[in-house]
Amino acid sequence: MTDASSTNDDVKMATTPRPDASKATLPWVEKYRPQSLADMSGHEDIIRTIQRMMDRNQLPHMLLHGPAGTGKTSMVLALAKTMYKAKFKAMTLELNASDARGIDVVREQIKTFVSVKQLFSNSNQPKLVILDEADNMTSAAQFALRRMIEQYAANARFCLICNYSSKIIPALQSRCTKLRFAPLPESFIEERIRFIGTSEGLKMEDDGAKALVNVSKGDMRRVLNIMQTTSMAHDVIDAAAVYTATGIPRPDDIDLALTTLLNKGTTLATKIQRLQEMLKNQGYAMEDMLQFLHEGLSLRTDIEIKARLVLNTNLADIDWRLKQGCNERIQLAAVAGAFHKVRL
């Protein structure tokens, strides 16, 4: 079993043709989705590995795992369209999280598809079963799939796509070639942003491209959705437009909040009041503010390590309570109290 991962050093921009007019109404996520392996870019080592497997007709069962928006589904669909071309729909079965994928689906729908051999086919290409978000499959379905992978290996290949490979049972993992998709590097995302901006005729500022990269967190799908939303609301895509369209706290506001929280001369009541005013006036979500406070905290060098460790623990507890549905105003006071305590 091999394990290939993407590297930041081996990334180049593929020459993608300008989308045709028939795709003008599609969401940009679909409009700019690669249609073949030749259009893929960003994970060059994985692309080469899959290309060689396909050329030698030695395609194994695969398990593609990694964060969302890193190109896992696009890679498999591009592989299928490159292999089958006009027979793509007949030779491919794709199931995702919107489909029922219990043990009945495995025994009936998938088994029916892989057990029927393609008639009048002059090639030895196997069928391809794509199970997107396979980590949401039940354990019973995964165990049923285990035997089917071996039984129909001569007629079909299975490709499992998930965010967390730990949720796939070991018996399935051992039967698949694991390919990990790392978050896309910032240089690639920025280059892709500028290419799409040029294709769409957008007026984009440098700080706008940097802001898109900053909020993407390596997720290309998220970048395209934010970029399209911003372009609909603003004539010029700059940093202010990106943060306004997404509602994500601006770096300046995060710095101001940290300065207020770490100020020894400010009373606790004043800190709470100023944070409440910022959230109300700017329309920020408490969870977003908490996340960026944590990131900003890691960049501050004027805080002792012991104090930073205490703050990280407290912020983690507050984040957990927020996700359980606790009152945001009370948790905001807890954030201010945590910072006020370590500065005493």
mmCIF file of C-alpha atoms in Angstrom:
data_model
loop_
_atom_site.group_PDB
_atom_site.id
_atom_site.type_symbol
_atom_site.label_atom_id
_atom_site.label_comp_id
_atom_site.label_asym_id
_atom_site.label_seq_id
_atom_site.Cartn_x
_atom_site.Cartn_y
_atom_site.Cartn_z
ATOM 1 C CA MET A 1 0.000 0.000 0.000
ATOM 2 C CA THR A 2 1.359 3.391 -0.927
ATOM 3 C CA ASP A 3 0.657 6.741 0.629
ATOM 4 C CA ALA A 4 1.191 9.794 -1.566
ATOM 5 C CA SER A 5 0.859 13.368 -0.289
ATOM 6 C CA SER A 6 1.033 16.727 -1.969
ATOM 7 C CA THR A 7 3.996 19.035 -1.470
ATOM 8 C CA ASN A 8 4.207 22.806 -1.679
ATOM 9 C CA ASP A 9 7.384 22.617 -3.747
ATOM 10 C CA ASP A 10 5.806 20.629 -6.558
ATOM 11 C CA VAL A 11 2.864 22.839 -7.490
ATOM 12 C CA LYS A 12 2.363 24.437 -10.874
ATOM 13 C CA MET A 13 -0.513 26.031 -12.670
ATOM 14 C CA ALA A 14 -2.166 23.939 -15.329
ATOM 15 C CA THR A 15 -3.260 25.681 -18.494
ATOM 16 C CA THR A 16 -7.034 25.636 -18.229
ATOM 17 C CA PRO A 17 -9.065 26.738 -21.241
ATOM 18 C CA ARG A 18 -11.452 29.639 -20.819
ATOM 19 C CA PRO A 19 -14.899 28.284 -19.905
ATOM 20 C CA ASP A 20 -17.410 28.317 -22.726
ATOM 21 C CA ALA A 21 -20.604 30.343 -22.784
ATOM 22 C CA SER A 22 -22.786 27.316 -21.988
ATOM 23 C CA LYS A 23 -21.397 27.303 -18.436
ATOM 24 C CA ALA A 24 -22.067 30.988 -17.809
ATOM 25 C CA THR A 25 -24.937 30.328 -15.385
ATOM 26 C CA LEU A 26 -23.174 27.623 -13.370
ATOM 27 C CA PRO A 27 -21.777 28.309 -9.895
ATOM 28 C CA TRP A 28 -18.054 28.957 -10.182
ATOM 29 C CA VAL A 29 -17.319 25.811 -8.165
ATOM 30 C CA GLU A 30 -18.757 23.753 -11.042
ATOM 31 C CA LYS A 31 -17.818 26.145 -13.832
ATOM 32 C CA TYR A 32 -14.112 25.860 -13.072
ATOM 33 C CA ARG A 33 -14.076 22.219 -11.994
ATOM 34 C CA PRO A 34 -11.360 20.327 -13.965
ATOM 35 C CA GLN A 35 -12.790 18.082 -16.679
ATOM 36 C CA SER A 36 -9.741 15.829 -17.144
ATOM 37 C CA LEU A 37 -6.486 14.909 -15.461
ATOM 38 C CA ALA A 38 -4.710 17.325 -17.805
ATOM 39 C CA ASP A 39 -6.670 20.190 -16.227
ATOM 40 C CA MET A 40 -5.789 19.175 -12.662
ATOM 41 C CA SER A 41 -3.149 21.078 -10.746
ATOM 42 C CA GLY A 42 -2.091 21.623 -7.162
ATOM 43 C CA HIS A 43 -1.267 17.996 -6.258
ATOM 44 C CA GLU A 44 1.261 17.103 -8.911
ATOM 45 C CA ASP A 45 2.660 13.994 -7.195
ATOM 46 C CA ILE A 46 -0.824 12.477 -6.786
ATOM 47 C CA ILE A 47 -1.732 13.383 -10.368
ATOM 48 C CA ARG A 48 1.395 11.633 -11.672
ATOM 49 C CA THR A 49 0.701 8.556 -9.546
ATOM 50 C CA ILE A 50 -2.878 8.198 -10.780
ATOM 51 C CA GLN A 51 -1.903 8.963 -14.379
ATOM 52 C CA ARG A 52 0.680 6.156 -14.373
ATOM 53 C CA MET A 53 -1.755 3.715 -12.813
ATOM 54 C CA MET A 54 -4.318 4.538 -15.484
ATOM 55 C CA ASP A 55 -1.819 4.329 -18.363
ATOM 56 C CA ARG A 56 -0.654 0.878 -17.210
ATOM 57 C CA ASN A 57 -4.218 -0.299 -16.626
ATOM 58 C CA GLN A 58 -3.324 -1.042 -12.991
ATOM 59 C CA LEU A 59 -5.761 1.227 -11.199
ATOM 60 C CA PRO A 60 -6.223 -0.006 -7.591
ATOM 61 C CA HIS A 61 -9.007 0.621 -5.128
ATOM 62 C CA MET A 62 -8.321 4.058 -3.638
ATOM 63 C CA LEU A 63 -9.004 5.925 -0.420
ATOM 64 C CA LEU A 64 -8.704 9.688 -0.855
ATOM 65 C CA HIS A 65 -8.685 11.598 2.406
ATOM 66 C CA GLY A 66 -7.914 15.139 3.547
ATOM 67 C CA PRO A 67 -9.581 18.473 4.407
ATOM 68 C CA ALA A 68 -12.586 19.777 2.503
ATOM 69 C CA GLY A 69 -12.074 21.678 -0.728
ATOM 70 C CA THR A 70 -8.650 20.256 -1.573
ATOM 71 C CA GLY A 71 -9.676 18.529 -4.821
ATOM 72 C CA LYS A 72 -10.497 14.936 -3.852
ATOM 73 C CA THR A 73 -13.816 14.671 -5.674
ATOM 74 C CA SER A 74 -12.557 16.725 -8.620
ATOM 75 C CA MET A 75 -9.586 14.373 -8.961
ATOM 76 C CA VAL A 76 -11.748 11.246 -9.124
ATOM 77 C CA LEU A 77 -14.273 12.766 -11.534
ATOM 78 C CA ALA A 78 -11.447 13.996 -13.771
ATOM 79 C CA LEU A 79 -9.956 10.492 -13.703
ATOM 80 C CA ALA A 80 -13.296 8.926 -14.669
ATOM 81 C CA LYS A 81 -13.894 11.390 -17.521
ATOM 82 C CA THR A 82 -10.355 10.840 -18.804
ATOM 83 C CA MET A 83 -10.735 7.041 -18.699
ATOM 84 C CA TYR A 84 -14.234 6.631 -20.067
ATOM 85 C CA LYS A 85 -14.890 9.825 -22.081
ATOM 86 C CA ALA A 86 -18.324 9.313 -23.730
ATOM 87 C CA LYS A 87 -19.063 6.238 -21.564
ATOM 88 C CA PHE A 88 -18.585 8.179 -18.323
ATOM 89 C CA LYS A 89 -22.197 7.814 -17.106
ATOM 90 C CA ALA A 90 -22.470 4.141 -18.017
ATOM 91 C CA MET A 91 -19.191 3.137 -16.386
ATOM 92 C CA THR A 92 -19.387 5.256 -13.217
ATOM 93 C CA LEU A 93 -21.593 5.027 -10.138
ATOM 94 C CA GLU A 94 -21.323 8.037 -7.823
ATOM 95 C CA LEU A 95 -22.952 8.134 -4.402
ATOM 96 C CA ASN A 96 -22.557 10.992 -1.930
ATOM 97 C CA ALA A 97 -23.814 12.044 1.486
ATOM 98 C CA SER A 98 -27.250 12.971 0.114
ATOM 99 C CA ASP A 99 -27.903 9.345 -0.827
ATOM 100 C CA ALA A 100 -28.960 6.632 1.588
ATOM 101 C CA ARG A 101 -25.886 4.480 2.010
ATOM 102 C CA GLY A 102 -26.837 1.877 4.519
ATOM 103 C CA ILE A 103 -26.290 -1.818 4.101
ATOM 104 C CA ASP A 104 -29.292 -2.117 1.731
ATOM 105 C CA VAL A 105 -27.701 0.262 -0.786
ATOM 106 C CA VAL A 106 -24.443 -1.681 -0.680
ATOM 107 C CA ARG A 107 -26.188 -5.021 -1.176
ATOM 108 C CA GLU A 108 -28.566 -3.867 -3.894
ATOM 109 C CA GLN A 109 -27.578 -0.759 -5.835
ATOM 110 C CA ILE A 110 -23.788 -1.101 -5.672
ATOM 111 C CA LYS A 111 -23.808 -4.889 -6.081
ATOM 112 C CA THR A 112 -26.094 -4.666 -9.109
ATOM 113 C CA PHE A 113 -23.841 -2.103 -10.750
ATOM 114 C CA VAL A 114 -20.525 -3.913 -10.224
ATOM 115 C CA SER A 115 -21.835 -7.407 -10.974
ATOM 116 C CA VAL A 116 -23.137 -6.534 -14.461
ATOM 117 C CA LYS A 117 -20.331 -6.532 -17.009
ATOM 118 C CA GLN A 118 -20.413 -3.914 -19.746
ATOM 119 C CA LEU A 119 -21.562 -5.501 -23.014
ATOM 120 C CA PHE A 120 -19.940 -4.796 -26.389
ATOM 121 C CA SER A 121 -16.944 -3.196 -24.699
ATOM 122 C CA ASN A 122 -13.660 -3.650 -26.538
ATOM 123 C CA SER A 123 -11.546 -2.549 -23.593
ATOM 124 C CA ASN A 124 -10.608 -4.081 -20.263
ATOM 125 C CA GLN A 125 -11.371 -0.958 -18.290
ATOM 126 C CA PRO A 126 -13.155 -1.706 -15.010
ATOM 127 C CA LYS A 127 -16.184 0.180 -13.794
ATOM 128 C CA LEU A 128 -15.668 2.847 -11.152
ATOM 129 C CA VAL A 129 -17.692 3.186 -7.946
ATOM 130 C CA ILE A 130 -17.223 6.580 -6.250
ATOM 131 C CA LEU A 131 -18.349 6.795 -2.619
ATOM 132 C CA ASP A 132 -18.073 10.438 -1.606
ATOM 133 C CA GLU A 133 -17.972 11.258 2.121
ATOM 134 C CA ALA A 134 -17.520 7.573 2.872
ATOM 135 C CA ASP A 135 -16.778 8.366 6.518
ATOM 136 C CA ASN A 136 -20.548 8.866 6.953
ATOM 137 C CA MET A 137 -21.319 5.294 5.962
ATOM 138 C CA THR A 138 -22.577 3.017 8.704
ATOM 139 C CA SER A 139 -20.271 0.337 10.086
ATOM 140 C CA ALA A 140 -22.563 -2.385 8.751
ATOM 141 C CA ALA A 141 -22.375 -0.904 5.243
ATOM 142 C CA GLN A 142 -18.590 -0.671 5.442
ATOM 143 C CA PHE A 143 -18.310 -4.321 6.486
ATOM 144 C CA ALA A 144 -20.619 -5.354 3.627
ATOM 145 C CA LEU A 145 -18.474 -3.327 1.221
ATOM 146 C CA ARG A 146 -15.311 -5.052 2.434
ATOM 147 C CA ARG A 147 -16.173 -8.406 0.871
ATOM 148 C CA MET A 148 -17.630 -6.833 -2.269
ATOM 149 C CA ILE A 149 -14.340 -5.055 -3.035
ATOM 150 C CA GLU A 150 -12.532 -8.385 -3.240
ATOM 151 C CA GLN A 151 -15.329 -10.321 -4.942
ATOM 152 C CA TYR A 152 -15.732 -7.904 -7.865
ATOM 153 C CA ALA A 153 -12.157 -6.660 -8.205
ATOM 154 C CA ALA A 154 -11.975 -7.986 -11.785
ATOM 155 C CA ASN A 155 -14.949 -5.927 -12.883
ATOM 156 C CA ALA A 156 -14.890 -2.745 -10.794
ATOM 157 C CA ARG A 157 -12.709 -0.383 -8.790
ATOM 158 C CA PHE A 158 -13.889 1.365 -5.667
ATOM 159 C CA CYS A 159 -12.852 4.906 -4.773
ATOM 160 C CA LEU A 160 -13.664 6.075 -1.242
ATOM 161 C CA ILE A 161 -13.507 9.805 -0.479
ATOM 162 C CA CYS A 162 -13.555 11.123 3.063
ATOM 163 C CA ASN A 163 -12.270 13.884 5.322
ATOM 164 C CA TYR A 164 -11.202 11.579 8.143
ATOM 165 C CA SER A 165 -9.670 8.231 7.245
ATOM 166 C CA SER A 166 -9.888 7.181 10.910
ATOM 167 C CA LYS A 167 -13.658 6.749 10.429
ATOM 168 C CA ILE A 168 -13.065 4.099 7.774
ATOM 169 C CA ILE A 169 -12.762 0.579 9.213
ATOM 170 C CA PRO A 170 -9.214 -0.895 9.040
ATOM 171 C CA ALA A 171 -10.410 -3.752 6.821
ATOM 172 C CA LEU A 172 -11.372 -1.251 4.091
ATOM 173 C CA GLN A 173 -8.236 0.848 4.547
ATOM 174 C CA SER A 174 -6.008 -2.187 4.026
ATOM 175 C CA ARG A 175 -7.715 -2.943 0.709
ATOM 176 C CA CYS A 176 -7.177 0.561 -0.715
ATOM 177 C CA THR A 177 -4.281 2.722 -1.813
ATOM 178 C CA LYS A 178 -4.371 5.755 0.485
ATOM 179 C CA LEU A 179 -3.785 9.179 -1.065
ATOM 180 C CA ARG A 180 -3.790 12.161 1.272
ATOM 181 C CA PHE A 181 -4.778 15.583 -0.062
ATOM 182 C CA ALA A 182 -3.090 18.282 1.997
ATOM 183 C CA PRO A 183 -4.519 21.831 2.205
ATOM 184 C CA LEU A 184 -3.694 23.743 -0.961
ATOM 185 C CA PRO A 185 -0.681 26.082 -0.632
ATOM 186 C CA GLU A 186 -1.363 29.817 -0.583
ATOM 187 C CA SER A 187 0.720 30.436 -3.704
ATOM 188 C CA PHE A 188 -1.451 28.076 -5.750
ATOM 189 C CA ILE A 189 -4.712 29.537 -4.407
ATOM 190 C CA GLU A 190 -3.625 33.094 -5.187
ATOM 191 C CA GLU A 191 -2.566 32.127 -8.715
ATOM 192 C CA ARG A 192 -5.895 30.399 -9.297
ATOM 193 C CA ILE A 193 -7.787 33.406 -7.921
ATOM 194 C CA ARG A 194 -6.066 35.729 -10.372
ATOM 195 C CA PHE A 195 -6.746 33.363 -13.278
ATOM 196 C CA ILE A 196 -10.474 33.215 -12.482
ATOM 197 C CA GLY A 197 -10.577 36.969 -11.898
ATOM 198 C CA THR A 198 -9.116 37.527 -15.355
ATOM 199 C CA SER A 199 -11.532 35.017 -16.939
ATOM 200 C CA GLU A 200 -14.519 36.731 -15.319
ATOM 201 C CA GLY A 201 -13.285 40.260 -16.042
ATOM 202 C CA LEU A 202 -13.149 41.218 -12.373
ATOM 203 C CA LYS A 203 -11.344 44.224 -10.987
ATOM 204 C CA MET A 204 -9.276 42.760 -8.163
ATOM 205 C CA GLU A 205 -6.886 44.555 -5.841
ATOM 206 C CA ASP A 206 -3.808 42.891 -4.368
ATOM 207 C CA ASP A 207 -5.194 43.133 -0.826
ATOM 208 C CA GLY A 208 -8.416 41.491 -2.055
ATOM 209 C CA ALA A 209 -6.509 38.466 -3.355
ATOM 210 C CA LYS A 210 -4.563 38.266 -0.076
ATOM 211 C CA ALA A 211 -7.809 38.458 1.915
ATOM 212 C CA LEU A 212 -9.350 35.618 -0.119
ATOM 213 C CA VAL A 213 -6.275 33.495 0.537
ATOM 214 C CA ASN A 214 -6.396 34.362 4.232
ATOM 215 C CA VAL A 215 -10.023 33.312 4.712
ATOM 216 C CA SER A 216 -9.729 30.191 2.558
ATOM 217 C CA LYS A 217 -7.628 28.084 4.957
ATOM 218 C CA GLY A 218 -6.513 25.934 2.008
ATOM 219 C CA ASP A 219 -10.102 25.274 0.850
ATOM 220 C CA MET A 220 -10.474 26.076 -2.865
ATOM 221 C CA ARG A 221 -14.234 25.494 -2.839
ATOM 222 C CA ARG A 222 -14.628 28.092 -0.129
ATOM 223 C CA VAL A 223 -12.471 30.552 -2.073
ATOM 224 C CA LEU A 224 -14.635 30.259 -5.193
ATOM 225 C CA ASN A 225 -17.889 30.676 -3.265
ATOM 226 C CA ILE A 226 -16.606 33.738 -1.402
ATOM 227 C CA MET A 227 -15.125 35.197 -4.583
ATOM 228 C CA GLN A 228 -18.397 34.821 -6.500
ATOM 229 C CA THR A 229 -20.434 36.279 -3.633
ATOM 230 C CA THR A 230 -18.100 39.258 -3.309
ATOM 231 C CA SER A 231 -18.132 39.940 -7.058
ATOM 232 C CA MET A 232 -21.950 40.084 -7.007
ATOM 233 C CA ALA A 233 -22.032 42.645 -4.192
ATOM 234 C CA HIS A 234 -19.028 44.829 -5.075
ATOM 235 C CA ASP A 235 -17.582 46.233 -8.274
ATOM 236 C CA VAL A 236 -14.028 46.043 -6.915
ATOM 237 C CA ILE A 237 -12.754 43.051 -4.955
ATOM 238 C CA ASP A 238 -10.532 44.394 -2.212
ATOM 239 C CA ALA A 239 -9.932 43.334 1.387
ATOM 240 C CA ALA A 240 -12.811 45.442 2.733
ATOM 241 C CA ALA A 241 -15.239 43.916 0.208
ATOM 242 C CA VAL A 242 -14.159 40.349 1.042
ATOM 243 C CA TYR A 243 -14.544 40.789 4.803
ATOM 244 C CA THR A 244 -17.843 42.641 4.381
ATOM 245 C CA ALA A 245 -19.322 39.959 2.117
ATOM 246 C CA THR A 246 -18.306 37.078 4.400
ATOM 247 C CA GLY A 247 -18.866 38.669 7.794
ATOM 248 C CA ILE A 248 -15.453 37.422 8.914
ATOM 249 C CA PRO A 249 -13.696 39.678 11.470
ATOM 250 C CA ARG A 250 -11.115 41.971 9.914
ATOM 251 C CA PRO A 251 -7.497 41.671 11.081
ATOM 252 C CA ASP A 252 -7.614 45.278 12.341
ATOM 253 C CA ASP A 253 -10.624 44.516 14.527
ATOM 254 C CA ILE A 254 -8.942 41.398 15.911
ATOM 255 C CA ASP A 255 -5.826 43.421 16.779
ATOM 256 C CA LEU A 256 -8.008 46.055 18.448
ATOM 257 C CA ALA A 257 -9.852 43.393 20.448
ATOM 258 C CA LEU A 258 -6.595 41.781 21.607
ATOM 259 C CA THR A 259 -5.137 45.161 22.564
ATOM 260 C CA THR A 260 -8.254 45.912 24.613
ATOM 261 C CA LEU A 261 -8.236 42.513 26.325
ATOM 262 C CA LEU A 262 -4.522 42.693 27.173
ATOM 263 C CA ASN A 263 -4.619 46.266 28.481
ATOM 264 C CA LYS A 264 -3.908 46.276 32.207
ATOM 265 C CA GLY A 265 -5.389 49.733 32.671
ATOM 266 C CA THR A 266 -8.837 48.786 31.351
ATOM 267 C CA THR A 267 -11.447 47.469 33.736
ATOM 268 C CA LEU A 268 -13.160 44.153 33.135
ATOM 269 C CA ALA A 269 -16.557 45.825 32.641
ATOM 270 C CA THR A 270 -15.077 48.135 29.986
ATOM 271 C CA LYS A 271 -13.489 45.200 28.131
ATOM 272 C CA ILE A 272 -16.801 43.355 28.009
ATOM 273 C CA GLN A 273 -18.655 46.474 26.856
ATOM 274 C CA ARG A 274 -16.190 47.202 24.037
ATOM 275 C CA LEU A 275 -16.295 43.612 22.773
ATOM 276 C CA GLN A 276 -20.095 43.616 22.834
ATOM 277 C CA GLU A 277 -20.171 46.867 20.861
ATOM 278 C CA MET A 278 -17.768 45.449 18.275
ATOM 279 C CA LEU A 279 -19.835 42.308 17.769
ATOM 280 C CA LYS A 280 -23.060 44.331 17.535
ATOM 281 C CA ASN A 281 -21.802 47.100 15.239
ATOM 282 C CA GLN A 282 -19.801 44.866 12.897
ATOM 283 C CA GLY A 283 -22.227 41.944 12.937
ATOM 284 C CA TYR A 284 -19.538 39.369 13.786
ATOM 285 C CA ALA A 285 -20.391 35.910 15.054
ATOM 286 C CA MET A 286 -18.982 35.026 18.450
ATOM 287 C CA GLU A 287 -17.513 31.740 17.173
ATOM 288 C CA ASP A 288 -15.646 33.534 14.355
ATOM 289 C CA MET A 289 -14.328 36.141 16.776
ATOM 290 C CA LEU A 290 -13.127 33.407 19.131
ATOM 291 C CA GLN A 291 -11.309 31.556 16.356
ATOM 292 C CA PHE A 292 -9.460 34.640 15.140
ATOM 293 C CA LEU A 293 -8.650 35.722 18.693
ATOM 294 C CA HIS A 294 -6.928 32.369 19.158
ATOM 295 C CA GLU A 295 -4.977 32.805 15.917
ATOM 296 C CA GLY A 296 -4.006 36.357 16.821
ATOM 297 C CA LEU A 297 -2.970 35.216 20.280
ATOM 298 C CA SER A 298 -0.479 32.751 18.810
ATOM 299 C CA LEU A 299 1.247 35.600 16.949
ATOM 300 C CA ARG A 300 1.688 37.859 19.985
ATOM 301 C CA THR A 301 5.165 37.824 21.485
ATOM 302 C CA ASP A 302 4.376 40.099 24.423
ATOM 303 C CA ILE A 303 2.548 37.369 26.366
ATOM 304 C CA GLU A 304 4.316 34.885 28.619
ATOM 305 C CA ILE A 305 4.165 31.232 27.631
ATOM 306 C CA LYS A 306 2.384 30.210 30.846
ATOM 307 C CA ALA A 307 -0.290 32.855 30.302
ATOM 308 C CA ARG A 308 -0.722 31.750 26.696
ATOM 309 C CA LEU A 309 -1.192 28.129 27.774
ATOM 310 C CA VAL A 310 -3.884 29.153 30.245
ATOM 311 C CA LEU A 311 -5.646 31.284 27.627
ATOM 312 C CA ASN A 312 -5.595 28.502 25.030
ATOM 313 C CA THR A 313 -7.232 26.126 27.491
ATOM 314 C CA ASN A 314 -9.877 28.674 28.479
ATOM 315 C CA LEU A 315 -10.666 29.593 24.867
ATOM 316 C CA ALA A 316 -11.034 25.896 23.996
ATOM 317 C CA ASP A 317 -13.534 25.446 26.849
ATOM 318 C CA ILE A 318 -15.487 28.539 25.774
ATOM 319 C CA ASP A 319 -15.576 27.322 22.167
ATOM 320 C CA TRP A 320 -16.949 23.962 23.310
ATOM 321 C CA ARG A 321 -19.654 25.676 25.383
ATOM 322 C CA LEU A 322 -20.643 27.853 22.411
ATOM 323 C CA LYS A 323 -21.046 24.770 20.240
ATOM 324 C CA GLN A 324 -23.305 23.274 22.908
ATOM 325 C CA GLY A 325 -25.612 26.305 22.556
ATOM 326 C CA CYS A 326 -24.628 28.343 25.608
ATOM 327 C CA ASN A 327 -25.465 32.061 25.800
ATOM 328 C CA GLU A 328 -23.062 34.157 23.692
ATOM 329 C CA ARG A 329 -23.102 37.171 26.044
ATOM 330 C CA ILE A 330 -22.072 35.027 28.989
ATOM 331 C CA GLN A 331 -19.299 33.354 26.974
ATOM 332 C CA LEU A 332 -18.105 36.769 25.794
ATOM 333 C CA ALA A 333 -17.778 37.789 29.435
ATOM 334 C CA ALA A 334 -15.843 34.560 30.042
ATOM 335 C CA VAL A 335 -13.394 35.503 27.243
ATOM 336 C CA ALA A 336 -12.834 38.949 28.746
ATOM 337 C CA GLY A 337 -12.453 37.408 32.202
ATOM 338 C CA ALA A 338 -9.859 34.896 30.991
ATOM 339 C CA PHE A 339 -7.689 37.641 29.476
ATOM 340 C CA HIS A 340 -8.195 39.941 32.456
ATOM 341 C CA LYS A 341 -7.086 37.228 34.869
ATOM 342 C CA VAL A 342 -3.745 36.501 33.184
ATOM 343 C CA ARG A 343 -2.890 40.212 32.969
ATOM 344 C CA LEU A 344 -3.371 40.851 36.715
#
